[in-house]
Amino acid sequence: MSDKQLKTVSREEVAKHNQPGDLWVIIDAKVYDVGKFARMHPGGLAVLLDSNVAGQDATEAFYQLHRHEVLMKPSYARLHIANIDGEKSIVKANPPGALSRVPYAEPTWLTPGFHSHYYKESHKALQRAMRKFTDEVITPDALAREDDGKRPSPSVIEKMSELNLNAMRLGPGKHLKGLTLMGGLVKPEEFDYFHELVINQELMRSRARGYADGLQGGMVIGLPPVLNFGSDKLKQEVVPDVFAGKKFISLAISEAFAGSDVAGLRCTAVKTEDEKHFIVNGTKKWITNGTFSDYFTVGCATDGGLTVLLIPRGEGVETSQINTSYSKTAGTAYITFDNVKVPVENVLGQEGAGLLVILSNFNHERWVMCCASIRAQRNIVEECFLWASQRKVFGKPLTNQAIVRKKLADMITRVESAQTWLENITLQMCNMSYREQSGKLAGQIALLKRYCTMTAQETARDAVQVLGGRGVTKTGMGKFVQHYYMSVPFDSLLGGAEDVLGDLGVRQAMKALPKSVRL
């Protein structure tokens, strides 16, 4: 029933309904009949019979215990029976696709009154479309799958494929030629890394970390080696089906024996006597999307050195779920290869030159992680800003406490500085060849990724302190903070541990240090 169809009543009339079985409350100028619901109230009947709640304006009490989304659920919305005479509701939920009105909840370029030279009209149009798509299609599925641990729904992958989102997530390039991108909002020849940045950051607004990786995360890091180093025949066989969401692919490099030390891989590939096939034996661990992938981009030790093979799921390939600190929806897998026969035509790049294939993939992979990490931090800034503004302690909002304002200031400083650094690097990517990026940006991207994940963990700790007990509770007001706190360490490991990336950044800088300079 819409507000226009509802009757209006006075506050005095509401006050008469304050007994078990006949119980009304006011929330934001709306009257709710909770008489029948009271005994089913998760918090108990006594909460609703409190003299400050029963027949009274319970707006402040409600918003210290519940998120606004609760009132929007059909089971609770039907309890709305009237509106207060002469008053209007203040709290307004953002419609799908809308920008947040919370300070620092959006990057500067999306904040009214601010400006940026990085983003053109096509970037803005793409952002509006992605925001609406994420709100209406991605987020509902993300929250459901985070709860049940199932892989992202095929219907969502299909809708992404229809818009060619899967292809766009691999950045600008020849693979976009001839495609209609996001319903024609962006021309393939105009698509740049800022468009991809927009996509990566909007997808992370679902606030579901495991789901974010489950949503073709394996494709983002596993398909580029096929695109860049695979034969034409291999690309024609694999790429269209992956982009269409009919097939899935994972990057399988890490092992129990070797992570950042890719030269220490023990998974072996030995050529048959006729040299037409490799026989692959070994294991891989912590492989994103591995439980449901159809193809695996695999680093193997061969007689000629490290070689990367594309291995289809088949006889001898077994995958099993690894339970991690984030949801099973990511499909994190342990993989065994037992005498798997792979055609030599499935070599990506040159035999023995696999290190080049792997390293060439790292810059884009880490840059994507930076985009996602920064947006996830911004989500937490929004959560904490809202909570600190509406939570009352000692009769005043949390924001009256200097220490809370200091934590908010730290969170804002981290996310804004990271976004600025990201946009600067993205500008360089748009103006450098792939080879130039490898030579000049590998260290910068490594350092940025290290900075993002270090600051993310600091923000997670601060957020839990601001939310208190709610920050470690899986449901209710702090559910997104709790989820973030539990899953954020993942980002500090994927794509290279923080210490490894820091060392890489400094070593690359050292190479650029002229011998002629002195203090």
XYZ file of C-alpha atoms in Angstrom:
519
model
C 0.000 0.000 0.000
C 1.453 3.402 -0.996
C 1.738 6.313 1.418
C -1.001 8.170 -0.512
C -3.506 5.413 0.228
C -2.761 5.269 3.941
C -4.693 7.157 6.575
C -3.076 9.805 8.752
C -3.239 9.757 12.540
C -2.017 11.954 15.363
C 0.777 11.066 17.751
C -1.813 11.089 20.534
C -3.780 8.386 18.759
C -0.656 6.236 18.356
C 0.097 6.590 22.071
C -3.162 4.780 22.905
C -1.860 1.597 21.277
C 0.789 0.511 23.756
C -0.275 -2.914 25.032
C 0.439 -6.522 23.994
C -1.797 -7.368 21.045
C -2.512 -3.677 20.389
C 0.909 -2.185 19.778
C 1.862 0.666 17.438
C 5.170 2.434 16.983
C 6.332 5.427 14.979
C 9.414 5.186 12.789
C 10.300 8.224 10.681
C 6.747 9.635 10.659
C 5.314 6.261 9.661
C 3.079 4.183 11.941
C 3.642 0.445 12.209
C 1.228 -2.017 13.787
C 3.486 -4.561 15.498
C 0.802 -6.090 17.717
C 0.825 -9.510 16.075
C 4.495 -9.324 15.142
C 5.674 -8.471 18.672
C 5.875 -12.041 19.941
C 7.950 -13.020 16.893
C 10.300 -10.075 17.271
C 13.888 -11.448 17.165
C 14.879 -9.153 19.996
C 12.034 -10.278 22.247
C 8.669 -8.822 23.252
C 10.067 -6.723 26.096
C 11.953 -4.455 23.683
C 8.727 -3.404 21.983
C 6.840 -2.985 25.267
C 9.435 -0.556 26.624
C 7.747 2.704 27.638
C 9.991 4.621 25.204
C 8.900 2.420 22.307
C 5.305 1.213 22.735
C 2.981 3.849 21.276
C 5.939 6.228 20.926
C 8.344 7.557 18.323
C 10.934 4.771 18.141
C 12.905 6.207 15.214
C 16.133 6.774 17.119
C 15.965 3.394 18.873
C 15.191 1.594 15.612
C 18.124 3.046 13.683
C 20.539 2.141 16.442
C 19.490 -1.493 16.098
C 18.449 -1.996 12.479
C 19.461 -1.048 8.963
C 16.934 0.906 6.906
C 16.659 -2.018 4.473
C 14.687 -3.931 7.129
C 11.708 -1.624 6.654
C 11.796 -2.205 2.912
C 11.322 -5.964 3.183
C 7.743 -6.963 2.224
C 7.218 -8.815 5.506
C 7.846 -5.601 7.462
C 6.547 -3.071 4.945
C 3.072 -4.588 5.317
C 3.068 -3.529 8.987
C 3.025 0.113 7.847
C -0.606 1.141 8.460
C -0.612 4.944 8.654
C 1.386 8.167 8.568
C 1.622 10.889 11.185
C -0.646 13.802 10.397
C 1.245 16.824 9.032
C 4.691 15.110 9.055
C 6.880 13.662 6.322
C 9.494 10.952 6.406
C 13.087 12.148 6.408
C 14.994 8.951 5.653
C 15.113 8.177 1.935
C 16.596 5.024 0.462
C 18.691 5.535 -2.645
C 16.950 4.224 -5.783
C 18.927 1.722 -7.902
C 21.711 3.493 -9.753
C 21.855 6.555 -7.519
C 25.028 8.012 -6.063
C 25.530 7.937 -2.323
C 24.939 11.194 -0.466
C 27.365 10.264 2.318
C 30.609 12.305 2.338
C 33.557 10.389 0.824
C 31.327 7.454 -0.102
C 32.059 8.292 -3.748
C 35.359 9.206 -5.432
C 35.888 12.912 -6.078
C 34.971 12.719 -9.756
C 31.479 11.498 -8.809
C 30.977 14.071 -6.061
C 28.733 17.022 -7.071
C 30.712 20.240 -7.462
C 34.075 18.530 -7.983
C 35.993 18.067 -11.211
C 38.393 15.660 -12.909
C 40.282 15.661 -16.227
C 40.474 11.870 -16.283
C 36.842 11.066 -17.004
C 34.935 11.923 -20.169
C 31.224 11.664 -20.821
C 31.580 8.030 -21.937
C 33.117 7.173 -18.538
C 30.257 8.896 -16.751
C 27.634 7.162 -18.869
C 29.293 3.805 -18.223
C 29.380 4.497 -14.479
C 25.656 5.291 -14.393
C 24.817 2.109 -16.279
C 27.169 -0.015 -14.165
C 25.771 1.400 -10.906
C 22.231 0.501 -11.921
C 23.272 -2.937 -13.190
C 25.188 -3.672 -9.988
C 22.335 -2.521 -7.764
C 19.638 -4.442 -9.620
C 21.429 -7.563 -10.881
C 24.746 -8.134 -9.108
C 24.094 -7.178 -5.479
C 20.956 -9.287 -4.840
C 22.706 -12.369 -6.214
C 25.946 -11.536 -4.392
C 24.296 -11.371 -0.976
C 22.353 -14.574 -1.567
C 25.400 -16.502 -2.794
C 27.581 -15.262 0.051
C 25.057 -16.888 2.379
C 24.617 -20.219 0.597
C 28.161 -20.529 -0.819
C 26.982 -21.432 -4.308
C 28.719 -20.080 -7.407
C 27.344 -16.877 -9.008
C 24.042 -17.548 -10.733
C 24.233 -18.404 -14.461
C 21.562 -15.783 -15.141
C 23.885 -13.058 -13.852
C 26.815 -14.285 -15.961
C 24.483 -14.389 -18.969
C 23.348 -10.786 -18.444
C 26.970 -9.682 -18.099
C 27.802 -11.470 -21.346
C 24.947 -9.763 -23.182
C 26.537 -6.405 -22.309
C 30.039 -7.728 -23.098
C 31.116 -6.923 -19.551
C 33.282 -10.034 -19.417
C 35.306 -8.831 -22.398
C 35.598 -5.294 -21.022
C 37.075 -6.589 -17.770
C 40.214 -7.568 -19.678
C 40.889 -3.942 -20.575
C 41.295 -2.247 -23.953
C 42.538 -4.304 -26.884
C 41.785 -6.146 -30.103
C 39.460 -8.533 -28.267
C 36.855 -5.734 -28.101
C 36.784 -5.107 -31.861
C 33.316 -5.457 -33.298
C 31.603 -5.814 -29.920
C 28.711 -3.674 -28.666
C 29.840 -2.495 -25.251
C 27.247 -1.854 -22.537
C 24.471 -1.403 -25.068
C 26.560 0.959 -27.188
C 27.525 3.411 -24.441
C 31.224 3.033 -25.242
C 32.833 2.421 -28.625
C 35.446 -0.359 -28.658
C 38.102 1.974 -30.057
C 37.445 4.507 -27.267
C 37.510 2.007 -24.417
C 40.471 2.721 -22.125
C 41.722 1.744 -18.677
C 39.555 4.384 -16.987
C 36.491 2.631 -18.401
C 37.788 -0.613 -16.947
C 38.512 1.129 -13.629
C 34.867 2.225 -13.502
C 33.683 -1.351 -14.079
C 36.014 -2.818 -11.456
C 35.032 -0.306 -8.794
C 31.302 -0.449 -9.441
C 31.279 -4.255 -9.218
C 32.813 -4.034 -5.738
C 29.836 -2.089 -4.433
C 28.089 -5.417 -3.865
C 30.133 -5.607 -0.621
C 30.550 -9.357 -1.103
C 34.254 -10.162 -1.318
C 34.075 -13.878 -2.064
C 31.386 -13.353 -4.675
C 33.498 -10.664 -6.348
C 36.168 -13.280 -7.042
C 33.573 -15.883 -7.953
C 32.171 -13.510 -10.577
C 34.650 -14.463 -13.310
C 37.668 -13.479 -11.206
C 39.478 -16.482 -12.667
C 38.815 -15.169 -16.173
C 40.335 -11.771 -15.411
C 43.683 -13.346 -14.541
C 43.501 -16.658 -16.415
C 42.376 -15.581 -19.901
C 44.935 -12.813 -20.740
C 47.768 -15.350 -21.243
C 45.551 -17.122 -23.798
C 44.722 -13.837 -25.529
C 48.315 -12.619 -25.559
C 50.260 -15.843 -26.074
C 47.884 -18.495 -27.391
C 47.702 -19.636 -31.002
C 44.886 -18.324 -33.189
C 43.296 -21.769 -33.141
C 43.398 -21.900 -29.347
C 41.946 -18.412 -29.014
C 39.104 -19.194 -31.416
C 38.315 -22.337 -29.455
C 38.401 -20.821 -25.953
C 37.864 -17.055 -25.875
C 34.327 -16.713 -27.345
C 32.850 -19.296 -24.956
C 34.533 -17.684 -21.928
C 33.328 -14.225 -22.892
C 29.837 -15.660 -23.418
C 29.866 -17.181 -19.929
C 29.483 -20.695 -21.350
C 32.944 -21.765 -20.165
C 35.113 -20.725 -17.207
C 38.864 -20.443 -16.811
C 41.312 -20.169 -13.904
C 44.938 -19.149 -13.503
C 46.708 -22.056 -11.798
C 50.187 -21.018 -10.694
C 50.383 -21.216 -6.877
C 51.280 -24.471 -5.154
C 51.714 -25.611 -1.612
C 55.440 -25.530 -2.399
C 55.645 -22.239 -4.337
C 53.725 -18.978 -4.265
C 55.560 -15.797 -5.183
C 58.563 -18.002 -6.010
C 57.204 -19.126 -9.371
C 60.582 -20.537 -10.363
C 60.132 -23.153 -7.631
C 57.030 -24.767 -9.122
C 56.953 -28.574 -8.828
C 54.057 -29.319 -11.173
C 55.784 -31.042 -14.096
C 55.072 -31.416 -17.801
C 57.067 -34.103 -19.612
C 56.922 -34.573 -23.378
C 55.871 -37.897 -24.843
C 58.287 -39.772 -27.083
C 56.545 -38.522 -30.230
C 56.748 -34.949 -28.803
C 53.075 -34.351 -29.610
C 51.869 -34.136 -26.008
C 52.910 -33.226 -22.501
C 52.103 -35.473 -19.554
C 51.313 -33.225 -16.598
C 51.600 -34.281 -12.963
C 51.372 -32.171 -9.827
C 49.108 -30.005 -7.745
C 47.938 -26.403 -7.528
C 46.454 -24.655 -4.506
C 44.268 -21.598 -3.747
C 43.039 -21.411 -7.335
C 40.196 -18.890 -7.759
C 37.148 -20.360 -9.582
C 38.970 -23.688 -9.769
C 36.035 -25.745 -8.531
C 33.917 -24.832 -11.546
C 36.448 -23.904 -14.259
C 36.569 -25.682 -17.617
C 40.103 -24.513 -18.460
C 43.246 -23.932 -16.410
C 46.194 -21.709 -17.340
C 48.907 -23.752 -15.647
C 52.556 -23.043 -14.857
C 54.650 -26.198 -15.205
C 58.284 -27.182 -14.877
C 59.599 -28.630 -18.161
C 63.028 -29.687 -19.414
C 63.414 -26.309 -21.060
C 62.388 -24.349 -17.981
C 59.054 -22.922 -16.844
C 56.270 -23.422 -19.402
C 52.631 -22.313 -19.321
C 50.008 -24.711 -20.664
C 46.285 -24.356 -21.211
C 44.758 -27.516 -19.733
C 41.064 -28.317 -20.244
C 39.155 -30.117 -17.518
C 39.169 -33.793 -18.355
C 40.589 -37.163 -17.445
C 43.172 -36.860 -14.669
C 42.087 -33.375 -13.558
C 40.463 -33.256 -10.119
C 39.381 -30.199 -8.118
C 38.229 -29.860 -4.531
C 36.969 -26.908 -2.482
C 39.350 -25.158 -0.078
C 37.624 -23.546 2.890
C 39.026 -20.046 3.387
C 38.129 -16.931 5.360
C 35.782 -15.832 2.614
C 32.800 -17.446 0.929
C 32.816 -20.698 -1.015
C 31.175 -18.797 -3.850
C 34.690 -17.895 -5.069
C 35.286 -21.540 -5.860
C 38.787 -21.574 -4.346
C 40.268 -24.936 -5.281
C 42.970 -27.495 -4.748
C 43.767 -29.106 -8.098
C 45.509 -32.369 -8.879
C 46.867 -33.290 -12.308
C 47.418 -37.038 -12.595
C 49.048 -38.056 -15.895
C 47.046 -35.454 -17.800
C 47.707 -35.572 -21.551
C 47.976 -32.091 -23.076
C 48.671 -31.322 -26.779
C 51.867 -29.333 -27.405
C 49.677 -26.844 -29.297
C 48.344 -25.760 -25.880
C 51.650 -24.120 -24.934
C 51.113 -20.412 -24.253
C 54.093 -18.465 -25.549
C 57.311 -20.398 -26.026
C 58.305 -23.574 -24.275
C 60.617 -22.644 -21.399
C 59.561 -18.982 -21.558
C 56.688 -19.299 -19.111
C 58.123 -16.778 -16.684
C 57.563 -14.041 -19.283
C 53.947 -15.156 -19.713
C 53.328 -15.086 -15.967
C 55.107 -11.810 -15.257
C 53.403 -10.028 -18.161
C 50.088 -10.860 -16.531
C 50.966 -9.458 -13.096
C 50.661 -5.720 -13.813
C 47.058 -5.862 -14.968
C 46.117 -8.414 -12.313
C 47.508 -6.255 -9.500
C 46.028 -3.068 -10.945
C 42.568 -4.707 -10.988
C 43.067 -5.683 -7.343
C 43.940 -2.078 -6.499
C 40.726 -0.835 -8.129
C 38.675 -3.315 -6.126
C 40.494 -2.795 -2.825
C 40.057 0.968 -2.924
C 36.336 0.740 -3.676
C 35.898 -1.798 -0.879
C 37.620 0.585 1.545
C 35.292 3.354 0.435
C 32.301 1.136 1.174
C 33.569 0.827 4.745
C 34.066 4.581 5.064
C 30.388 4.967 4.160
C 29.295 2.325 6.673
C 31.305 3.899 9.505
C 30.280 7.469 8.688
C 26.610 6.540 8.830
C 26.921 4.458 11.981
C 28.953 7.054 13.855
C 26.392 9.712 12.946
C 23.318 7.798 14.128
C 24.708 5.791 17.042
C 24.182 7.546 20.373
C 26.533 7.120 23.363
C 26.203 9.170 26.537
C 23.259 10.871 24.850
C 25.302 12.131 21.896
C 26.299 10.766 18.454
C 29.553 8.822 18.233
C 30.883 11.606 16.019
C 31.042 13.799 19.136
C 33.948 11.629 20.286
C 37.299 12.973 19.081
C 38.811 9.502 18.808
C 36.011 8.393 16.471
C 36.486 11.459 14.282
C 40.197 10.651 14.182
C 39.485 7.122 12.966
C 37.158 8.473 10.281
C 39.835 10.965 9.243
C 42.388 8.153 8.922
C 40.013 6.043 6.829
C 39.224 8.952 4.515
C 42.891 9.872 4.118
C 43.832 6.323 3.172
C 41.144 5.819 0.561
C 41.512 9.254 -1.039
C 45.296 8.971 -1.316
C 45.015 5.463 -2.797
C 42.407 6.588 -5.343
C 44.602 9.499 -6.422
C 47.631 7.240 -6.876
C 45.486 4.723 -8.784
C 44.179 7.358 -11.180
C 47.695 8.643 -11.831
C 48.939 5.140 -12.687
C 45.849 4.546 -14.830
C 46.647 7.683 -16.816
C 50.138 6.323 -17.491
C 48.668 2.987 -18.599
C 46.452 4.817 -21.083
C 49.517 6.524 -22.600
C 52.061 3.684 -22.561
C 52.474 0.603 -24.697
C 52.256 -2.796 -23.006
C 56.051 -3.040 -23.143
C 56.475 0.413 -21.582
C 54.071 -0.499 -18.795
C 56.149 -3.559 -17.977
C 59.325 -1.523 -17.768
C 58.051 1.570 -15.987
C 54.936 0.639 -14.037
C 55.609 -2.806 -12.561
C 57.207 -1.268 -9.471
C 54.616 1.491 -9.147
C 51.706 -0.930 -9.398
C 53.368 -3.299 -6.937
C 53.837 -0.483 -4.416
C 50.283 0.747 -4.913
C 48.895 -2.750 -4.409
C 50.977 -3.062 -1.223
C 49.707 0.326 -0.018
C 46.084 -0.566 -0.786
C 46.126 -3.833 1.141
C 48.070 -2.429 4.096
C 45.693 0.510 4.457
C 42.706 -1.797 3.921
C 43.654 -3.848 6.968
C 44.148 -0.698 9.024
C 40.719 0.517 7.945
C 39.207 -2.867 8.801
C 40.611 -2.679 12.343
C 39.413 0.905 12.793
C 35.964 0.027 11.471
C 35.546 -2.791 13.981
C 36.461 -0.393 16.784
C 33.885 2.119 15.563
C 31.151 -0.533 15.245
C 32.118 -2.349 18.445
C 30.418 -5.711 18.914
C 28.387 -5.162 15.770
C 31.629 -5.108 13.790
C 32.221 -8.778 14.586
C 28.618 -9.920 14.085
C 27.621 -11.523 10.799
C 24.147 -9.992 10.732
C 22.589 -6.638 11.457
C 24.147 -3.188 11.522
C 27.747 -4.323 11.224
C 27.409 -7.210 8.794
C 29.400 -5.551 6.005
C 32.154 -4.443 8.376
C 32.399 -7.957 9.815
C 32.547 -9.430 6.325
C 35.235 -6.958 5.313
C 37.296 -7.589 8.437
C 37.252 -11.345 7.859
C 37.996 -11.282 4.127
C 40.372 -8.328 3.692
C 43.574 -10.305 4.476
C 42.975 -12.166 1.212
C 43.864 -9.072 -0.784
C 47.245 -8.798 0.929
C 48.241 -12.187 -0.513
C 46.625 -12.455 -3.929
C 48.911 -11.255 -6.690
C 51.931 -11.284 -4.375
C 52.458 -10.779 -0.647
C 53.005 -7.230 0.608
C 56.686 -7.742 1.452
C 57.406 -9.237 -1.970
C 55.659 -6.348 -3.738
C 57.446 -3.752 -1.636
C 60.785 -5.301 -2.483
C 59.876 -5.408 -6.186
C 58.979 -1.710 -6.163
C 62.244 -0.690 -4.530
C 64.370 -2.960 -6.724
C 62.815 -1.506 -9.866
C 63.491 2.004 -8.566
C 67.098 1.059 -7.816
C 67.601 0.068 -11.463
C 66.566 3.570 -12.505
C 68.991 5.265 -10.079
C 71.795 6.958 -12.105
C 75.320 6.126 -11.005
C 76.216 9.812 -11.297
C 74.002 11.016 -8.418
C 75.340 11.533 -4.908
C 74.226 13.323 -1.744
